[in-house]
Coordinates of C-alpha atoms in Angstrom, one line a residue:
X1 CA 55.0 23.5 130.5
X2 CA 57.6 26.3 130.3
X3 CA 57.8 28.2 126.9
X4 CA 61.4 28.5 125.8
X5 CA 62.3 31.3 123.4
X6 CA 63.2 30.1 119.9
X7 CA 66.6 30.7 118.3
X8 CA 65.1 33.3 116.0
X9 CA 63.6 35.3 119.0
X10 CA 67.0 35.3 120.8
X11 CA 68.7 36.4 117.6
X12 CA 66.4 39.4 117.1
X13 CA 66.7 40.5 120.7
X14 CA 70.5 40.4 120.5
X15 CA 70.5 42.2 117.1
X16 CA 68.3 45.0 118.5
X17 CA 70.6 45.4 121.5
X18 CA 73.7 45.5 119.3
X19 CA 72.1 48.1 117.0
X20 CA 71.1 50.2 120.0
X21 CA 74.6 50.0 121.4
X22 CA 76.2 51.0 118.1
X23 CA 73.8 54.0 117.7
X24 CA 74.5 55.1 121.3
X25 CA 78.2 54.8 120.6
X26 CA 78.0 56.9 117.4
X27 CA 75.8 59.5 119.2
X28 CA 78.3 59.8 122.1
X29 CA 81.3 60.1 119.7
X30 CA 79.6 62.9 117.7
X31 CA 79.0 65.1 120.7
X32 CA 81.9 67.6 121.6
X33 CA 82.8 70.1 124.3
X34 CA 80.6 70.6 127.3
X35 CA 77.9 68.3 125.9
X36 CA 80.5 65.5 125.8
X37 CA 81.4 66.0 129.4
X38 CA 77.7 65.8 130.4
X39 CA 77.2 62.3 129.0
X40 CA 80.7 60.9 129.7
X41 CA 79.4 58.7 132.6
X42 CA 76.8 56.9 130.4
X43 CA 77.8 53.4 129.2
X44 CA 76.7 52.8 125.6
X45 CA 76.1 49.1 126.4
X46 CA 73.1 49.9 128.6
X47 CA 69.8 49.2 126.8
X48 CA 68.5 52.7 127.6
X49 CA 71.8 54.5 127.0
X50 CA 70.5 56.6 124.0
X51 CA 67.5 57.9 126.0
X52 CA 69.6 58.6 129.1
X53 CA 72.1 60.7 127.1
X54 CA 69.3 62.7 125.5
X55 CA 67.7 63.3 128.9
X56 CA 71.0 64.6 130.4
X57 CA 71.6 67.0 127.5
X58 CA 68.0 68.3 127.5
X59 CA 68.0 68.9 131.3
X60 CA 71.3 70.9 130.9
X61 CA 70.6 72.9 127.7
X62 CA 67.0 73.7 128.6
X63 CA 68.5 75.6 131.6
X64 CA 69.3 79.0 130.1
X65 CA 71.6 79.9 133.0
X66 CA 73.6 76.7 132.6
X67 CA 73.9 77.3 128.8
X68 CA 75.1 80.9 129.3
X69 CA 77.7 79.7 131.9
X70 CA 78.9 77.0 129.5
X71 CA 79.4 79.6 126.7
X72 CA 81.3 81.9 129.0
X73 CA 83.5 79.0 130.1
X74 CA 84.3 78.1 126.5
X75 CA 85.2 81.8 125.9
X76 CA 87.6 81.9 128.8
X77 CA 89.4 78.7 127.8
X78 CA 90.6 80.1 124.5
X79 CA 94.4 80.3 124.2
X80 CA 96.6 83.1 123.0
X81 CA 97.8 83.2 119.4
X82 CA 101.4 83.9 118.3
X83 CA 101.9 86.8 115.9
X84 CA 102.7 84.8 112.8
X85 CA 100.2 82.0 113.4
X86 CA 97.4 82.9 110.9
X87 CA 95.8 79.5 111.1
X88 CA 95.6 79.8 114.9
X89 CA 94.1 83.3 114.5
X90 CA 91.3 81.9 112.3
X91 CA 90.7 79.2 114.8
X92 CA 90.6 81.7 117.7
X93 CA 88.0 83.8 115.9
X94 CA 85.9 80.7 115.1
X95 CA 85.9 79.8 118.8
X96 CA 84.9 83.3 119.9
X97 CA 82.2 83.3 117.2
X98 CA 80.9 80.0 118.5
X99 CA 80.4 81.3 122.1
X100 CA 79.1 84.6 120.8
X101 CA 76.5 82.9 118.5
X102 CA 75.3 80.7 121.4
X103 CA 74.8 83.7 123.7
X104 CA 73.1 85.6 120.8
X105 CA 70.8 82.7 120.3
X106 CA 69.9 82.7 124.0
X107 CA 69.4 86.4 124.0
X108 CA 72.1 87.0 126.5
X109 CA 74.8 89.0 124.7
X110 CA 74.5 91.6 127.6
X111 CA 76.5 89.2 129.8
X112 CA 79.6 90.0 127.7
X113 CA 81.2 93.1 129.3
X114 CA 84.4 95.1 128.7
X115 CA 86.2 92.6 130.9
X116 CA 85.5 89.9 128.3
X117 CA 86.6 92.3 125.6
X118 CA 89.9 92.9 127.4
X119 CA 90.3 89.1 128.0
X120 CA 90.0 88.3 124.2
X121 CA 92.1 91.3 123.2
X122 CA 95.0 90.1 125.3
X123 CA 95.0 86.8 123.3
X124 CA 95.5 88.6 120.0
X125 CA 98.8 89.2 118.2
X126 CA 100.4 92.5 119.1
X127 CA 99.5 94.2 115.8
X128 CA 95.8 93.4 116.3
X129 CA 95.8 94.6 119.9
X130 CA 97.0 98.0 118.6
X131 CA 94.5 98.1 115.7
X132 CA 91.6 97.1 118.0
X133 CA 92.4 99.8 120.5
X134 CA 92.4 102.4 117.7
X135 CA 89.0 101.1 116.6
X136 CA 87.6 101.1 120.1
X137 CA 88.6 104.7 120.5
X138 CA 86.5 105.7 117.5
X139 CA 83.3 103.7 118.2
X140 CA 80.3 105.6 119.4
X141 CA 79.1 105.8 123.1
X142 CA 76.1 103.7 122.2
X143 CA 78.4 100.9 120.8
X144 CA 80.5 101.0 123.9
X145 CA 77.5 99.9 126.0
X146 CA 77.9 96.5 124.5
X147 CA 81.5 96.5 123.4
X148 CA 81.8 92.8 122.5
X149 CA 79.6 93.4 119.4
X150 CA 82.0 95.7 117.6
X151 CA 84.9 93.5 118.8
X152 CA 83.2 90.5 117.1
X153 CA 82.7 92.5 113.9
X154 CA 86.4 93.5 114.0
X155 CA 87.5 89.9 114.5
X156 CA 85.4 88.7 111.6
X157 CA 87.0 91.3 109.3
X158 CA 90.5 90.2 110.4
X159 CA 89.6 86.5 109.9
X160 CA 88.6 87.3 106.3
X161 CA 91.8 89.2 105.7
X162 CA 94.1 86.4 106.8
X163 CA 92.0 83.4 105.8
X164 CA 93.8 83.0 102.4
X165 CA 97.2 82.8 104.2
X166 CA 95.8 80.5 106.8
X167 CA 94.5 78.0 104.3
X168 CA 98.1 77.3 103.1
X169 CA 99.8 78.1 106.4
X170 CA 102.3 75.6 107.5
X171 CA 105.4 75.5 109.7
X172 CA 107.2 73.7 106.9
X173 CA 107.6 76.9 104.8
X174 CA 107.9 80.7 105.1
X175 CA 105.9 83.4 103.4
X176 CA 108.5 83.8 100.7
X177 CA 108.5 80.0 100.0
X178 CA 104.7 79.8 99.9
X179 CA 103.6 78.8 96.3
X180 CA 100.2 80.5 96.7
X181 CA 101.8 83.8 97.7
X182 CA 104.3 83.6 94.8
X183 CA 101.4 83.3 92.3
X184 CA 99.8 86.6 93.5
X185 CA 100.4 89.8 91.5
X186 CA 102.7 92.4 93.1
X187 CA 100.2 95.2 93.4
X188 CA 96.4 95.7 93.1
X189 CA 93.6 94.8 95.5
X190 CA 94.5 91.1 95.5
X191 CA 98.2 91.6 95.3
X192 CA 101.2 90.8 97.6
X193 CA 101.5 94.4 98.8
X194 CA 97.9 94.6 99.9
X195 CA 98.0 91.2 101.7
X196 CA 101.2 92.2 103.6
X197 CA 99.6 95.5 104.6
X198 CA 96.6 93.7 106.1
X199 CA 98.9 91.7 108.4
X200 CA 101.4 94.5 109.0
X201 CA 104.3 92.5 107.6
X202 CA 107.7 93.9 106.6
X203 CA 108.1 94.6 102.9
X204 CA 111.8 93.6 103.0
X205 CA 111.7 90.2 104.7
X206 CA 108.0 89.6 105.5
X207 CA 108.8 89.6 109.2
X208 CA 106.8 90.9 112.1
X209 CA 108.3 94.4 112.3
X210 CA 108.3 97.7 110.5
X211 CA 110.3 98.0 107.3
X212 CA 112.3 100.8 108.9
X213 CA 113.4 98.4 111.7
X214 CA 114.3 95.6 109.3
X215 CA 117.9 94.4 109.8
X216 CA 118.1 93.3 106.1
X217 CA 120.1 95.9 104.2
X218 CA 119.8 94.9 100.6
X219 CA 116.6 93.0 100.2
X220 CA 116.3 92.9 96.4
X221 CA 119.1 92.2 93.9
X222 CA 117.7 94.9 91.6
X223 CA 119.1 97.5 94.0
X224 CA 116.4 100.0 93.0
X225 CA 114.2 99.8 96.1
X226 CA 113.8 98.7 99.7
X227 CA 111.6 95.7 99.0
X228 CA 111.8 91.9 98.9
X229 CA 112.6 90.4 95.5
X230 CA 109.1 88.9 95.3
X231 CA 107.8 92.5 95.4
X232 CA 110.0 93.7 92.6
X233 CA 108.1 95.4 89.8
X234 CA 111.1 95.5 87.5
X235 CA 111.0 91.7 86.9
X236 CA 108.8 91.6 83.9
X237 CA 109.1 89.1 81.0
X238 CA 111.5 90.2 78.3
X239 CA 109.0 89.6 75.5
X240 CA 106.6 92.1 77.0
X241 CA 109.0 95.0 77.2
X242 CA 108.2 97.9 74.9
X243 CA 104.9 96.3 73.7
X244 CA 102.5 98.3 75.9
X245 CA 102.0 95.2 78.0
X246 CA 100.3 95.8 81.3
X247 CA 98.7 93.8 84.0
X248 CA 95.1 94.7 84.7
X249 CA 95.9 96.4 88.0
X250 CA 98.4 98.9 86.5
X251 CA 96.0 100.4 84.0
X252 CA 98.7 101.4 81.5
X253 CA 97.5 103.5 78.5
X254 CA 99.1 102.7 75.1
X255 CA 98.3 106.2 73.8
X256 CA 100.3 108.4 76.1
X257 CA 102.1 105.9 78.5
X258 CA 100.4 107.5 81.5
X259 CA 99.2 105.3 84.4
X260 CA 95.6 106.0 85.4
X261 CA 94.9 105.8 89.2
X262 CA 91.6 106.4 90.9
X263 CA 91.2 109.7 92.9
X264 CA 88.4 110.0 95.5
X265 CA 86.8 112.8 97.5
X266 CA 86.1 111.6 101.0
X267 CA 85.0 113.0 104.3
X268 CA 87.3 113.4 107.4
X269 CA 85.7 112.1 110.6
X270 CA 85.4 114.7 113.3
X271 CA 85.8 117.5 110.8
X272 CA 83.6 119.2 108.2
X273 CA 86.5 118.9 105.7
X274 CA 86.8 116.7 102.7
X275 CA 90.1 115.5 101.2
X276 CA 91.2 114.1 97.8
X277 CA 92.7 110.6 98.1
X278 CA 95.1 109.4 95.3
X279 CA 95.1 105.6 95.3
X280 CA 98.3 103.9 94.1
X281 CA 98.0 100.1 94.5
X282 CA 101.7 99.6 94.2
X283 CA 102.6 102.1 97.0
X284 CA 103.9 100.7 100.3
X285 CA 103.1 103.7 102.5
X286 CA 100.6 106.5 102.9
X287 CA 101.6 110.2 102.6
X288 CA 99.9 113.5 103.3
X289 CA 101.0 117.1 102.7
X290 CA 101.9 119.3 105.7
X291 CA 99.2 121.8 104.6
X292 CA 96.5 119.1 104.4
X293 CA 97.5 117.6 107.8
X294 CA 97.1 121.0 109.5
X295 CA 93.9 121.7 107.6
X296 CA 92.1 118.6 108.8
X297 CA 93.8 118.8 112.3
X298 CA 95.3 115.3 112.0
X299 CA 96.8 113.9 115.2
X300 CA 100.6 113.9 115.5
X301 CA 102.0 110.5 116.4
X302 CA 105.7 111.5 116.5
X303 CA 108.8 111.9 114.3
X304 CA 110.2 109.1 112.1
X305 CA 113.3 108.5 110.0
X306 CA 113.1 107.2 106.4
X307 CA 115.9 105.7 104.4
X308 CA 115.1 106.4 100.8
X309 CA 116.7 105.1 97.6
X310 CA 116.0 107.3 94.7
X311 CA 116.7 107.1 90.9
X312 CA 120.3 106.2 90.2
X313 CA 120.4 104.1 93.4
X314 CA 121.1 107.3 95.5
X315 CA 120.4 106.7 99.2
X316 CA 119.2 109.6 101.4
X317 CA 117.9 109.8 105.0
X318 CA 114.9 111.9 105.7
X319 CA 113.2 113.0 109.0
X320 CA 109.5 113.4 108.8
X321 CA 106.4 113.5 110.9
X322 CA 103.8 110.8 111.3
X323 CA 100.1 111.7 111.5
X324 CA 96.9 109.8 112.2
X325 CA 93.3 110.6 111.0
X326 CA 90.1 108.8 110.2
X327 CA 88.3 108.9 106.9
X328 CA 84.7 107.8 106.2
X329 CA 83.9 105.9 103.0
X330 CA 80.7 106.3 100.9
X331 CA 79.2 103.3 102.7
X332 CA 79.8 104.9 106.1
X333 CA 82.7 102.7 107.1
X334 CA 85.4 104.5 109.2
X335 CA 89.0 103.8 108.2
X336 CA 92.0 104.9 110.4
X337 CA 94.9 106.2 108.3
X338 CA 98.5 106.6 109.4
X339 CA 100.4 108.8 107.0
X340 CA 103.8 110.5 106.6
X341 CA 104.5 114.0 105.7
X342 CA 106.2 114.0 102.3
X343 CA 106.9 117.7 101.7
X344 CA 106.8 120.9 103.7
X345 CA 108.6 122.1 106.8
X346 CA 108.7 118.7 108.6
X347 CA 110.5 116.8 105.8
X348 CA 114.1 117.5 105.1
X349 CA 117.3 115.4 104.3
X350 CA 119.8 114.9 107.0

């Protein structure tokens, strides 16, 4: 006599198969990138689908050589980022970091050579290409043995600098229309000026060019400075005028009406000299005296022309010299400074 399965037995068998198929489907959907391509051929309806997918992935990722190759392929598939695409820049750094972390986990960072550094550098916006080349010039000979490590540190710093913009970045509005940007104070560490400096944006129109090259002639209705109206310090609430009111970053003293700004003594890299640095959070440029530039043997970059609007709305054109030098902070960090001569024999009105 043949034993036929009961209805309940059939139900449980079908239920188990359905659950297996659902689990296999969820597993397959959750896997991305190279791993997804490795299990693409497995049908989730097969009873052993889940185990087959695991076996395929284990056989691939247990092979260190294959894993290294996959990380390098992911690195070489990254696309270039336009200059004003801050969200795209953050995503690029995330992708580079993902491949870098995988190689670091495998103990194979040594496969990343100067060729890979150049490949990633070419994908960066123009202003970052220039900044990285300056950084690379100043890194030590030991660091240049594995140049991708300092590049990764550089990219992580840039990602942190633009992440606030990237969070709100949208093609539907410009920087001047951005509500988050409008809420920021004008000056100070977290102010508009500092944020624009970090991305090398024009102070007149927020475009991707130097302020000296900006086609906009009268950026602010106040007429007292070459800046965008969102950067105008003169727009203070009427009720606060004459009351000693000051935002925390201006440090205004009620007693003598003097603004107190920090002054630091710091070392000049490549020299045994120290310099005094006067920090003005509201300044939109860096200046150095001609005497100091010669004393620290700063590198000449070339001559430059400045259009200056002084008190009384008087406009003058000045020709000056641009210098570059590197300072070292108390923490040991090297900072490249580009400064203009503001007095002395290289600075005269036309």
